[in-house]
PDB file of C-alpha atoms in Angstrom:
ATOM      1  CA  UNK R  30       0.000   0.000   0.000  1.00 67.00           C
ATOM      2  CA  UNK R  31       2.670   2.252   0.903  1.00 74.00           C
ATOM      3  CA  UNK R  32       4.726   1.507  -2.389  1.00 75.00           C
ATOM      4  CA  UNK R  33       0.847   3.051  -4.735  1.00 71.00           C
ATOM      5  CA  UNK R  34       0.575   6.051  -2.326  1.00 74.00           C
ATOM      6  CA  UNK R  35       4.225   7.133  -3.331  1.00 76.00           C
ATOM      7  CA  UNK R  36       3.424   6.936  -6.800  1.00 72.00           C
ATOM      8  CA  UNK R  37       1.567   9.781  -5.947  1.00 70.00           C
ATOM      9  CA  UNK R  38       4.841  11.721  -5.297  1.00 76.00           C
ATOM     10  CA  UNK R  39       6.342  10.558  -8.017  1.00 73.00           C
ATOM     11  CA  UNK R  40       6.856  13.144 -11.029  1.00 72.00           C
ATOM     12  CA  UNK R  41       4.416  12.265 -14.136  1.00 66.00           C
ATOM     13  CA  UNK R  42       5.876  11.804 -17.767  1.00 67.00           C
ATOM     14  CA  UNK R  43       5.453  15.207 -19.614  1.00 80.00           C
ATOM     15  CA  UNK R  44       3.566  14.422 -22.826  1.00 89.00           C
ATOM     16  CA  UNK R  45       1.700  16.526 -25.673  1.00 93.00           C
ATOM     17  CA  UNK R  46      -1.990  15.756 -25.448  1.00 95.00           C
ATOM     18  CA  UNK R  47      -2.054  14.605 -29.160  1.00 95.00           C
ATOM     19  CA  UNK R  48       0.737  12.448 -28.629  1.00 95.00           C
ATOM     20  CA  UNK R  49      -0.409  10.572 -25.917  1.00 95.00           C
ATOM     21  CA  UNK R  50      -3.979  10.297 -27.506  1.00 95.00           C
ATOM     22  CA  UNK R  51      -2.028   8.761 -30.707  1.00 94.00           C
ATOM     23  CA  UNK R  52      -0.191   6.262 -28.610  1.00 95.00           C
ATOM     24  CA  UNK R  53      -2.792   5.248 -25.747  1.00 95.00           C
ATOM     25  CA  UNK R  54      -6.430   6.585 -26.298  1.00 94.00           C
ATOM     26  CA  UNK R  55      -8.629   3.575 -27.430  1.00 92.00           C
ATOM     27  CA  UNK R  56     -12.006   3.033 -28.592  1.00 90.00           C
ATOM     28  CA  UNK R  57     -14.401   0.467 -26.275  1.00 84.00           C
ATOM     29  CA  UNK R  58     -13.519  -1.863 -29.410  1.00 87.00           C
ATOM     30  CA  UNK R  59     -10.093  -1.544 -28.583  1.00 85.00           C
ATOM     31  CA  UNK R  60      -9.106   0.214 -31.723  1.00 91.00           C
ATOM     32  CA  UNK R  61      -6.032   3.123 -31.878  1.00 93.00           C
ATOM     33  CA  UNK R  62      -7.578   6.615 -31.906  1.00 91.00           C
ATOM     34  CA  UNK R  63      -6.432   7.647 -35.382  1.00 91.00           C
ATOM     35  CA  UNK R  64      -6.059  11.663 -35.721  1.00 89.00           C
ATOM     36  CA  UNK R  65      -5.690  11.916 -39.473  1.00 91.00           C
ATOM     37  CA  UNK R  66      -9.817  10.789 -39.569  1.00 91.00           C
ATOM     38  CA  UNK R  67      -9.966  14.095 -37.451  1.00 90.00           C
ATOM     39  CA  UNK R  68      -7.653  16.351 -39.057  1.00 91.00           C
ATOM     40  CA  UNK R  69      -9.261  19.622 -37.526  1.00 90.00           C
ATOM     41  CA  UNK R  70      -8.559  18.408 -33.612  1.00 92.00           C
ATOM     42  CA  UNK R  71      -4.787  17.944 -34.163  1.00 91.00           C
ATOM     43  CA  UNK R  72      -3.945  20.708 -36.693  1.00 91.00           C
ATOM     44  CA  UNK R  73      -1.500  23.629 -35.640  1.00 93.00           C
ATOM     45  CA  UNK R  74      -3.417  25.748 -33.562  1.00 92.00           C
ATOM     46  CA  UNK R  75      -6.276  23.695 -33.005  1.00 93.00           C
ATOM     47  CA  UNK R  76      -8.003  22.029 -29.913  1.00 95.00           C
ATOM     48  CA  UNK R  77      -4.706  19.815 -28.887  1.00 95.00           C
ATOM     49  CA  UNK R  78      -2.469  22.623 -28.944  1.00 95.00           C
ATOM     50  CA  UNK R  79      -4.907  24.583 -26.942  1.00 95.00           C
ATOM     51  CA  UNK R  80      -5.244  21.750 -24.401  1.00 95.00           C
ATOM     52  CA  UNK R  81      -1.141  21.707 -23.983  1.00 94.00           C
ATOM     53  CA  UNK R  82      -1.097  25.712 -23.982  1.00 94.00           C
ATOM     54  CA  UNK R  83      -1.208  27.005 -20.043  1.00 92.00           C
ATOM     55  CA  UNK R  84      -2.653  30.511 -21.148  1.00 95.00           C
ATOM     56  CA  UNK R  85      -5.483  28.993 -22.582  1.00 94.00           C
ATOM     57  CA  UNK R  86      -8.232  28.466 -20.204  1.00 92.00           C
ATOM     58  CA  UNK R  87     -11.686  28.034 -22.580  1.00 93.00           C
ATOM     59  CA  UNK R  88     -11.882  25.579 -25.408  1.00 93.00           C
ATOM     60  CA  UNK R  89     -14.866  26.191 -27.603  1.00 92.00           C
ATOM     61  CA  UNK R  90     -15.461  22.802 -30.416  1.00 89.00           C
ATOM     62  CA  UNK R  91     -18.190  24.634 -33.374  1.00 88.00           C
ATOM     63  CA  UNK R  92     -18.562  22.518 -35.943  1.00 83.00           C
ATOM     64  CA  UNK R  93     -21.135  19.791 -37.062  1.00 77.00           C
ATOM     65  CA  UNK R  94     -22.768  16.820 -35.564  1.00 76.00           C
ATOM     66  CA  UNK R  95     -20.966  13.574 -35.144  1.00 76.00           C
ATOM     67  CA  UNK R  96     -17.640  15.660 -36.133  1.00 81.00           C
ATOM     68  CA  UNK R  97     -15.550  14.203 -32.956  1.00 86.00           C
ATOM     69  CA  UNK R  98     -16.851  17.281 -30.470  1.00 89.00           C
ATOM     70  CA  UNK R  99     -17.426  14.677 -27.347  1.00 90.00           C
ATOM     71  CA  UNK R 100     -14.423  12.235 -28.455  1.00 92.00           C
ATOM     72  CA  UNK R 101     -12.491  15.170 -28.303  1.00 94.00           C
ATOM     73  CA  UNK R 102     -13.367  15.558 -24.452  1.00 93.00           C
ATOM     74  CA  UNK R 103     -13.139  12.057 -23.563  1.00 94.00           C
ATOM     75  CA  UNK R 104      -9.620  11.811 -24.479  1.00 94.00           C
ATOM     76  CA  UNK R 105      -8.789  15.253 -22.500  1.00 95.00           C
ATOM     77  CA  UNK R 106      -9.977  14.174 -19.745  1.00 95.00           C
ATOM     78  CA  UNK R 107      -8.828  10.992 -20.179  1.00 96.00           C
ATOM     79  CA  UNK R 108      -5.381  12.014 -20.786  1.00 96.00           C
ATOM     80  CA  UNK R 109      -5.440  14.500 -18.074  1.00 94.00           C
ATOM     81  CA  UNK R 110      -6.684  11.577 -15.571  1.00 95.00           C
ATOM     82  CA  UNK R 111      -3.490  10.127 -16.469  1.00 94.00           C
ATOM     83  CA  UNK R 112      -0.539  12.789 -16.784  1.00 93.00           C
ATOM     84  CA  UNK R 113      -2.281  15.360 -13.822  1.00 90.00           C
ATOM     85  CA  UNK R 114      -4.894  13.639 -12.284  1.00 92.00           C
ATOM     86  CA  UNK R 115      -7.341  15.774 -10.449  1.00 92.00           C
ATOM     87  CA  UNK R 116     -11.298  15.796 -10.425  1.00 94.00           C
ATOM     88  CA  UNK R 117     -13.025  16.987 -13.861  1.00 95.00           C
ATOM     89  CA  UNK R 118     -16.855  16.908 -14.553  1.00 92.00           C
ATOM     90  CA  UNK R 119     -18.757  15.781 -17.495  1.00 91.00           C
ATOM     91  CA  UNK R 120     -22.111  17.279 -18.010  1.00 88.00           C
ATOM     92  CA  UNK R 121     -24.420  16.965 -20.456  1.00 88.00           C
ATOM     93  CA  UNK R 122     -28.511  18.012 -21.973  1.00 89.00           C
ATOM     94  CA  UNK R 123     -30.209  14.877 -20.174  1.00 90.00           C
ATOM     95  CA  UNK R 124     -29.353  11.888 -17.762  1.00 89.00           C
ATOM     96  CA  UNK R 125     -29.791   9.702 -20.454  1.00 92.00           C
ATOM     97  CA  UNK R 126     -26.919  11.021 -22.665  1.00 91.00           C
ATOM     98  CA  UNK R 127     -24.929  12.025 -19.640  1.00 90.00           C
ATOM     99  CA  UNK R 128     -24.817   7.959 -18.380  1.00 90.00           C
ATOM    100  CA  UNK R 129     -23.801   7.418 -21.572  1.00 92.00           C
ATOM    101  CA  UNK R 130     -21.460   9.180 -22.315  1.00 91.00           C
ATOM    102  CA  UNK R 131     -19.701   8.172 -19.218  1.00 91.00           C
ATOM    103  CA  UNK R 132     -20.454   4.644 -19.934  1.00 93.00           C
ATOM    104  CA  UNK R 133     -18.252   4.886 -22.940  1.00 93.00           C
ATOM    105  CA  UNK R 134     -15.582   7.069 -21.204  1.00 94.00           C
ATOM    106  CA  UNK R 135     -15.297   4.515 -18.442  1.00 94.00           C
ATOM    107  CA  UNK R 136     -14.719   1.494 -21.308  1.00 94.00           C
ATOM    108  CA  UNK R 137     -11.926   3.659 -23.161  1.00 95.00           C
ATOM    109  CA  UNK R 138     -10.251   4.230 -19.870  1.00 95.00           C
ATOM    110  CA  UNK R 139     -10.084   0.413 -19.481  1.00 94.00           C
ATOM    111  CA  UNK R 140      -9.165   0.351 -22.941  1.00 94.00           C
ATOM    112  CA  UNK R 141      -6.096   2.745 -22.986  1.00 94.00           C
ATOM    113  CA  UNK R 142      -2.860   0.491 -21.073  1.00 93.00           C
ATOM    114  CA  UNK R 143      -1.727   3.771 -18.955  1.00 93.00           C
ATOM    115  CA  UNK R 144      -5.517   3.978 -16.758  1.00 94.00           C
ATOM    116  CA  UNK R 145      -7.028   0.177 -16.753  1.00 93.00           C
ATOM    117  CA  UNK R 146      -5.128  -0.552 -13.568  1.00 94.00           C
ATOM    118  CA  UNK R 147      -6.693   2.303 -11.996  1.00 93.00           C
ATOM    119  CA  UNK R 148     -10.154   1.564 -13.059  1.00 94.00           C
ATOM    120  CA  UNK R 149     -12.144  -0.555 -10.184  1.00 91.00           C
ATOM    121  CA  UNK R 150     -13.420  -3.863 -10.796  1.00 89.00           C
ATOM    122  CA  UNK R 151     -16.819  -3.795 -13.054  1.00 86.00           C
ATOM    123  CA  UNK R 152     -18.967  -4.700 -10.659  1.00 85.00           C
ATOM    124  CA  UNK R 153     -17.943  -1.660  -7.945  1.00 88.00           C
ATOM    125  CA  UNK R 154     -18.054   1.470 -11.069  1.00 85.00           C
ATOM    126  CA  UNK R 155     -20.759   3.670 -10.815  1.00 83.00           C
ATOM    127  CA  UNK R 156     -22.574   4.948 -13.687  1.00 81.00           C
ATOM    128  CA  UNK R 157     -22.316   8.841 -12.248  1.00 83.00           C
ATOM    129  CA  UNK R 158     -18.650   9.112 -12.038  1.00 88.00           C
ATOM    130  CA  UNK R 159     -15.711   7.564 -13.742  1.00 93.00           C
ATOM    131  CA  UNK R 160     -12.928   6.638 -11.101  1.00 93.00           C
ATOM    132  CA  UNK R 161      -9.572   6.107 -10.976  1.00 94.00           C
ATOM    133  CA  UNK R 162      -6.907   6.139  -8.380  1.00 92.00           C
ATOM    134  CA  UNK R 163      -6.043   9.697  -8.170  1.00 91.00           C
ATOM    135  CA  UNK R 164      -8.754  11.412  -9.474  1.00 94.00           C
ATOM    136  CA  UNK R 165     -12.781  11.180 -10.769  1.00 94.00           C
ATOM    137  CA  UNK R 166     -14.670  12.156 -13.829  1.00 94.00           C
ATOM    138  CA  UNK R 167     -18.110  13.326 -11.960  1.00 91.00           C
ATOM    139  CA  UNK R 168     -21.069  13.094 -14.488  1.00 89.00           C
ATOM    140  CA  UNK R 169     -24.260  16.081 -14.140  1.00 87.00           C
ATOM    141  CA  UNK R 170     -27.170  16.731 -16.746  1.00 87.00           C
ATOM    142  CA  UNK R 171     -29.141  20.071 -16.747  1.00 82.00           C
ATOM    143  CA  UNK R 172     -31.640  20.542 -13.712  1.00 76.00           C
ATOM    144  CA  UNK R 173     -30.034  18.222 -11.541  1.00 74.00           C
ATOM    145  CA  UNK R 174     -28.445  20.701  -8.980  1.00 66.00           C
ATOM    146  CA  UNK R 175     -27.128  17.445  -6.610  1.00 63.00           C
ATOM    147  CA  UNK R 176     -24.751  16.740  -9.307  1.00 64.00           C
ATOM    148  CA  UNK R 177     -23.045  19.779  -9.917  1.00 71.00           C
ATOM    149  CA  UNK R 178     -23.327  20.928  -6.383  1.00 72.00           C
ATOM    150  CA  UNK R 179     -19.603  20.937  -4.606  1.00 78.00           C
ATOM    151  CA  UNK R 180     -17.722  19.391  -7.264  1.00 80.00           C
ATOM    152  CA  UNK R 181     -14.064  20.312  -7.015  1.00 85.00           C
ATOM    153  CA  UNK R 182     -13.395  19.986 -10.765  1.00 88.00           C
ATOM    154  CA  UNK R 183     -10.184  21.573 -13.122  1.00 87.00           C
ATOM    155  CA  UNK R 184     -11.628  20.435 -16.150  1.00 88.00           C
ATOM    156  CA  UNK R 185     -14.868  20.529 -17.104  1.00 88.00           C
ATOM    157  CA  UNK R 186     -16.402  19.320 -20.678  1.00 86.00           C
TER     158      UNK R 186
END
């Protein structure tokens, strides 16, 4: 026990976050995120080099439907649960979509080889919240003050 709370201490590999969602973000299927299919999210200038630039503190993603706007935050968060853990928040239009979204977070986090250990077992994950080790993804949909209420969140998508 004492050798995992260490860890903790431990400094964190410094990586770019389009670089480490090329080598370790993964689909539920298991297959490599590949960012030429999304050439707007990794160009110069675009939402990866915002998410690696410390001056910028608001990301806004307008473009169309189905165009990679949500994959986009599960790999932030994703890749910030692994290289500077701390609580972030998913929230979303309806509980439905919310759970769902989360659902599918949770599966590319036991996906990707850097957060799978950190995942608990099936059986103990809650639907509301993605957990790891060090940090949690909390989940909220509109009108549902309890689950944005006293969140201690960085990130937020």
């Amino acid at each position: 026990m004492f050798s995992r709370a260490i860890q903790n201490f431990a400094p964190r590999p410094r990586w770019r976050s389009l670089s480490w969602s090329r080598r370790f973000a993964r689909f539920p299927n298991g297959s490599a995120f590949e960012a030429e299919r999304f050439p707007y999210l990794g160009a110069p200038g675009g939402p990866f080099d915002a998410v690696d630039d410390p001056e910028v503190r608001i990301i806004y993603l307008q473009f169309g439907i189905r165009m990679g706007k949500t994959l986009f935050g599960q790999m932030t968060t994703l890749f910030y649960a692994d290289v500077a853990p701390y609580n972030m928040l998913f929230a979303s239009v309806t509980k439905q979509l919310a759970e769902q979204v989360a659902e599918r977070t949770t599966e590319m986090a036991a996906a990707c080889p850097r957060l799978s250990h950190q995942l608990p077992r099936e059986e103990l994950r809650n639907k509301h919240e993605v957990q790891f080790d060090n940090c949690r993804i909390y989940v909220g949909w509109f009108r549902s003050d309890a689950t944005l209420a006293d969140k201690d969140v960085l990130i937020g998508h």
